[in-house]
Amino acid sequence: MSSNTLIEAKNLTKEYIRGRKEVVVAVNDVDLEIPRGKLIMVTGPSGSGKSTLLNVLSGLDKPTEGKIIFSDEDISGWEEERLSKFRQENIGFIFQNWELIRTLTALENIESPLYPLKIKSKEIRTRAISLLKQVGLWDKVDNYPDELSGGEQQRIGIARALVGKPKIIFADEPTGNLDVDNAGSVMRLLKSFTKRDTAILVVSHNEELKKYSDKAFRMSNGRFI
């Protein structure tokens, strides 16, 4: 594991039981390094295992075999309580369907991950305002999600993922519901945040997005090909 590597997966395997007996190998003996300050992409068709890989790497799911090393510490065997705290302190998530809270404004949605933490309200507001400006939506500060376009909602989702100052962002099909222009805009925005040493892992079925990555892998049947 090099000094610049944030996360390393070694011989990572994830199996599920389907029905009573059938074993489905969703991720099959995968090795992967994610460096700080880089955008890594995993592409592949639906069912290839890329979203499962993201879930296992981020601690949302446990591997069947293999190790996940985060900053020289093996997290693959941690209990959920410890993993939950780890995710809160180190990881930001971006989803295909944005998952914004409909009753909160754009600014409040960005602030929302910090509400349970011991952070002063002034600091929360300062961070959220700064990010809202960085994603180019200061003029939408008081708008609710239903008043925003799909591209604008995803930009709010990106700002929300970054407000906790995570070491890594996991983005699952972040452009899946966007047109070509908005998809490119979102990927350029994500790429810009690697300059602050944030690592980003994007999984997508869209091969055209690989041009925005520092390194890309294609997945099929649980393996890199």
Tab-separated table of C-alpha atoms in Angstrom:
chain	number	residue	atom	x	y	z
A	1	MET	CA	0.000	0.000	0.000
A	2	SER	CA	1.638	3.236	-1.166
A	3	SER	CA	1.700	6.338	1.024
A	4	ASN	CA	-0.829	8.073	-1.255
A	5	THR	CA	-3.334	5.207	-1.188
A	6	LEU	CA	-6.418	5.932	0.913
A	7	ILE	CA	-8.292	2.651	0.432
A	8	GLU	CA	-6.999	-0.705	-0.738
A	9	ALA	CA	-9.132	-3.771	-1.412
A	10	LYS	CA	-7.357	-7.121	-1.357
A	11	ASN	CA	-8.947	-10.278	-2.786
A	12	LEU	CA	-12.388	-8.798	-2.103
A	13	THR	CA	-15.310	-11.189	-2.536
A	14	LYS	CA	-18.997	-10.735	-1.738
A	15	GLU	CA	-21.459	-13.612	-1.965
A	16	TYR	CA	-25.219	-13.674	-1.490
A	17	ILE	CA	-27.607	-16.563	-1.058
A	18	ARG	CA	-30.486	-16.422	-3.517
A	19	GLY	CA	-33.462	-18.578	-2.677
A	20	ARG	CA	-32.559	-21.543	-0.495
A	21	LYS	CA	-29.334	-22.771	-2.026
A	22	GLU	CA	-28.050	-20.672	-4.929
A	23	VAL	CA	-24.838	-18.770	-4.175
A	24	VAL	CA	-24.433	-15.552	-6.156
A	25	VAL	CA	-20.892	-14.157	-6.328
A	26	ALA	CA	-21.507	-10.424	-6.800
A	27	VAL	CA	-17.861	-9.407	-6.313
A	28	ASN	CA	-15.217	-11.975	-7.155
A	29	ASP	CA	-11.637	-11.647	-5.872
A	30	VAL	CA	-11.199	-7.943	-6.674
A	31	ASP	CA	-8.070	-5.909	-5.949
A	32	LEU	CA	-8.326	-2.113	-6.060
A	33	GLU	CA	-6.396	0.906	-4.818
A	34	ILE	CA	-8.018	4.332	-4.467
A	35	PRO	CA	-5.456	7.144	-4.088
A	36	ARG	CA	-6.048	10.446	-2.350
A	37	GLY	CA	-6.954	13.277	-4.688
A	38	LYS	CA	-7.976	11.039	-7.599
A	39	LEU	CA	-11.256	10.191	-9.308
A	40	ILE	CA	-11.508	6.447	-9.895
A	41	MET	CA	-14.301	5.025	-12.015
A	42	VAL	CA	-15.826	1.558	-12.259
A	43	THR	CA	-18.097	0.969	-15.235
A	44	GLY	CA	-20.155	-2.001	-16.314
A	45	PRO	CA	-23.675	-3.121	-17.139
A	46	SER	CA	-26.456	-3.622	-14.628
A	47	GLY	CA	-25.747	-6.678	-12.500
A	48	SER	CA	-21.988	-6.575	-13.037
A	49	GLY	CA	-21.278	-6.063	-9.326
A	50	LYS	CA	-20.154	-2.442	-9.351
A	51	SER	CA	-22.744	-1.142	-6.846
A	52	THR	CA	-22.076	-4.108	-4.564
A	53	LEU	CA	-18.373	-3.281	-4.723
A	54	LEU	CA	-19.131	0.310	-3.705
A	55	ASN	CA	-21.295	-0.857	-0.808
A	56	VAL	CA	-18.599	-3.200	0.484
A	57	LEU	CA	-15.774	-0.683	0.122
A	58	SER	CA	-17.786	1.967	1.982
A	59	GLY	CA	-18.677	-0.327	4.863
A	60	LEU	CA	-22.392	-0.465	4.033
A	61	ASP	CA	-22.000	-4.200	3.482
A	62	LYS	CA	-19.473	-6.726	4.772
A	63	PRO	CA	-17.206	-8.742	2.474
A	64	THR	CA	-17.456	-12.517	2.429
A	65	GLU	CA	-13.697	-12.745	1.935
A	66	GLY	CA	-10.791	-10.356	1.573
A	67	LYS	CA	-9.670	-7.160	3.246
A	68	ILE	CA	-10.449	-3.451	3.041
A	69	ILE	CA	-7.547	-1.324	4.236
A	70	PHE	CA	-8.339	2.313	5.016
A	71	SER	CA	-5.304	4.433	5.887
A	72	ASP	CA	-3.370	1.305	6.929
A	73	GLU	CA	-6.221	-0.052	9.076
A	74	ASP	CA	-8.248	-3.154	8.178
A	75	ILE	CA	-11.935	-2.195	8.531
A	76	SER	CA	-13.434	-5.315	6.960
A	77	GLY	CA	-14.150	-7.022	10.280
A	78	TRP	CA	-15.498	-4.041	12.211
A	79	GLU	CA	-18.889	-4.156	13.892
A	80	GLU	CA	-21.696	-1.930	12.587
A	81	GLU	CA	-21.510	0.629	15.412
A	82	ARG	CA	-17.840	1.278	14.711
A	83	LEU	CA	-18.433	1.290	10.943
A	84	SER	CA	-21.271	3.786	11.305
A	85	LYS	CA	-19.022	6.226	13.149
A	86	PHE	CA	-16.287	5.622	10.578
A	87	ARG	CA	-18.635	6.432	7.688
A	88	GLN	CA	-19.882	9.564	9.418
A	89	GLU	CA	-16.339	10.851	9.910
A	90	ASN	CA	-14.715	9.786	6.637
A	91	ILE	CA	-17.219	9.173	3.835
A	92	GLY	CA	-19.648	11.168	1.725
A	93	PHE	CA	-22.296	9.476	-0.425
A	94	ILE	CA	-23.895	10.642	-3.681
A	95	PHE	CA	-26.909	8.771	-5.050
A	96	GLN	CA	-28.578	8.474	-8.441
A	97	ASN	CA	-31.940	9.709	-7.140
A	98	TRP	CA	-30.386	12.523	-5.068
A	99	GLU	CA	-32.276	11.534	-1.883
A	100	LEU	CA	-32.850	15.148	-0.865
A	101	ILE	CA	-35.239	15.895	1.992
A	102	ARG	CA	-38.298	17.499	0.385
A	103	THR	CA	-39.216	19.631	3.388
A	104	LEU	CA	-35.779	21.274	3.637
A	105	THR	CA	-34.386	24.084	1.499
A	106	ALA	CA	-31.272	23.661	-0.626
A	107	LEU	CA	-29.136	25.171	2.137
A	108	GLU	CA	-30.748	23.057	4.862
A	109	ASN	CA	-30.254	19.871	2.829
A	110	ILE	CA	-26.545	20.606	2.631
A	111	GLU	CA	-26.425	21.240	6.382
A	112	SER	CA	-28.438	18.145	7.327
A	113	PRO	CA	-25.578	15.593	7.714
A	114	LEU	CA	-24.000	17.849	10.343
A	115	TYR	CA	-27.097	18.244	12.518
A	116	PRO	CA	-26.369	15.128	14.670
A	117	LEU	CA	-22.726	16.107	15.178
A	118	LYS	CA	-21.186	18.282	17.844
A	119	ILE	CA	-20.559	21.198	15.501
A	120	LYS	CA	-21.616	24.747	16.286
A	121	SER	CA	-24.544	26.016	14.241
A	122	LYS	CA	-22.482	28.952	12.942
A	123	GLU	CA	-19.845	26.564	11.580
A	124	ILE	CA	-22.529	24.400	9.956
A	125	ARG	CA	-24.052	27.419	8.237
A	126	THR	CA	-20.639	28.706	7.099
A	127	ARG	CA	-19.709	25.371	5.526
A	128	ALA	CA	-23.065	25.009	3.779
A	129	ILE	CA	-23.014	28.532	2.340
A	130	SER	CA	-19.468	28.036	1.051
A	131	LEU	CA	-20.390	24.786	-0.712
A	132	LEU	CA	-23.618	26.189	-2.124
A	133	LYS	CA	-21.546	28.910	-3.757
A	134	GLN	CA	-18.936	26.419	-4.975
A	135	VAL	CA	-21.558	24.320	-6.776
A	136	GLY	CA	-22.955	27.476	-8.371
A	137	LEU	CA	-26.374	27.528	-6.714
A	138	TRP	CA	-26.264	30.442	-4.289
A	139	ASP	CA	-29.287	31.904	-6.080
A	140	LYS	CA	-31.252	28.771	-5.059
A	141	VAL	CA	-30.464	29.068	-1.346
A	142	ASP	CA	-34.126	29.101	-0.233
A	143	ASN	CA	-35.515	26.777	-2.904
A	144	TYR	CA	-36.959	23.386	-2.032
A	145	PRO	CA	-35.976	20.253	-4.013
A	146	ASP	CA	-39.204	20.242	-6.036
A	147	GLU	CA	-38.289	23.729	-7.257
A	148	LEU	CA	-34.916	22.571	-8.614
A	149	SER	CA	-34.007	20.815	-11.851
A	150	GLY	CA	-32.446	17.357	-11.803
A	151	GLY	CA	-28.992	18.778	-12.406
A	152	GLU	CA	-29.446	21.321	-9.627
A	153	GLN	CA	-30.644	18.654	-7.206
A	154	GLN	CA	-27.573	16.542	-7.939
A	155	ARG	CA	-25.319	19.554	-7.311
A	156	ILE	CA	-26.983	19.959	-3.915
A	157	GLY	CA	-26.372	16.254	-3.343
A	158	ILE	CA	-22.683	16.746	-4.097
A	159	ALA	CA	-22.449	19.712	-1.715
A	160	ARG	CA	-24.212	17.683	0.985
A	161	ALA	CA	-21.719	14.842	0.514
A	162	LEU	CA	-18.810	17.249	0.958
A	163	VAL	CA	-20.063	19.258	3.940
A	164	GLY	CA	-18.613	16.814	6.467
A	165	LYS	CA	-15.147	17.192	4.887
A	166	PRO	CA	-14.901	13.494	3.986
A	167	LYS	CA	-11.707	11.800	2.894
A	168	ILE	CA	-13.580	9.968	0.142
A	169	ILE	CA	-16.797	10.321	-1.846
A	170	PHE	CA	-18.667	7.233	-3.065
A	171	ALA	CA	-20.964	8.087	-5.984
A	172	ASP	CA	-23.405	5.435	-7.235
A	173	GLU	CA	-24.676	6.302	-10.748
A	174	PRO	CA	-24.522	10.056	-9.970
A	175	THR	CA	-25.522	10.997	-13.527
A	176	GLY	CA	-28.009	8.195	-14.139
A	177	ASN	CA	-31.046	10.496	-14.254
A	178	LEU	CA	-29.378	13.397	-16.068
A	179	ASP	CA	-29.088	14.409	-19.716
A	180	VAL	CA	-25.701	14.525	-21.459
A	181	ASP	CA	-24.971	18.185	-20.688
A	182	ASN	CA	-25.891	17.929	-17.010
A	183	ALA	CA	-23.986	14.648	-16.687
A	184	GLY	CA	-20.824	16.301	-17.975
A	185	SER	CA	-21.338	19.275	-15.676
A	186	VAL	CA	-21.717	17.021	-12.626
A	187	MET	CA	-18.612	14.986	-13.500
A	188	ARG	CA	-16.513	18.127	-13.997
A	189	LEU	CA	-17.734	19.406	-10.644
A	190	LEU	CA	-16.814	16.136	-8.937
A	191	LYS	CA	-13.400	16.158	-10.575
A	192	SER	CA	-12.757	19.695	-9.315
A	193	PHE	CA	-13.035	18.547	-5.708
A	194	THR	CA	-10.112	16.123	-6.067
A	195	LYS	CA	-7.883	19.209	-5.898
A	196	ARG	CA	-8.550	19.346	-2.147
A	197	ASP	CA	-7.096	15.801	-1.835
A	198	THR	CA	-10.526	14.163	-1.673
A	199	ALA	CA	-10.666	10.697	-3.231
A	200	ILE	CA	-13.724	9.908	-5.348
A	201	LEU	CA	-15.070	6.551	-6.530
A	202	VAL	CA	-17.783	6.706	-9.188
A	203	VAL	CA	-19.665	3.643	-10.417
A	204	SER	CA	-21.683	4.017	-13.605
A	205	HIS	CA	-23.048	2.092	-16.570
A	206	ASN	CA	-22.088	5.056	-18.793
A	207	GLU	CA	-18.756	4.335	-20.496
A	208	GLU	CA	-18.614	7.890	-21.876
A	209	LEU	CA	-17.868	9.255	-18.409
A	210	LYS	CA	-14.486	7.534	-18.199
A	211	LYS	CA	-12.855	10.593	-19.764
A	212	TYR	CA	-13.389	12.464	-16.486
A	213	SER	CA	-11.549	9.858	-14.401
A	214	ASP	CA	-7.901	9.515	-13.452
A	215	LYS	CA	-8.230	5.750	-13.803
A	216	ALA	CA	-11.109	3.549	-14.917
A	217	PHE	CA	-11.973	-0.128	-14.535
A	218	ARG	CA	-14.630	-2.155	-16.312
A	219	MET	CA	-16.524	-4.780	-14.346
A	220	SER	CA	-18.338	-7.882	-15.564
A	221	ASN	CA	-19.656	-10.823	-13.548
A	222	GLY	CA	-18.049	-9.502	-10.376
A	223	ARG	CA	-14.548	-9.105	-11.818
A	224	PHE	CA	-12.464	-6.412	-13.451
A	225	ILE	CA	-11.848	-7.174	-17.122
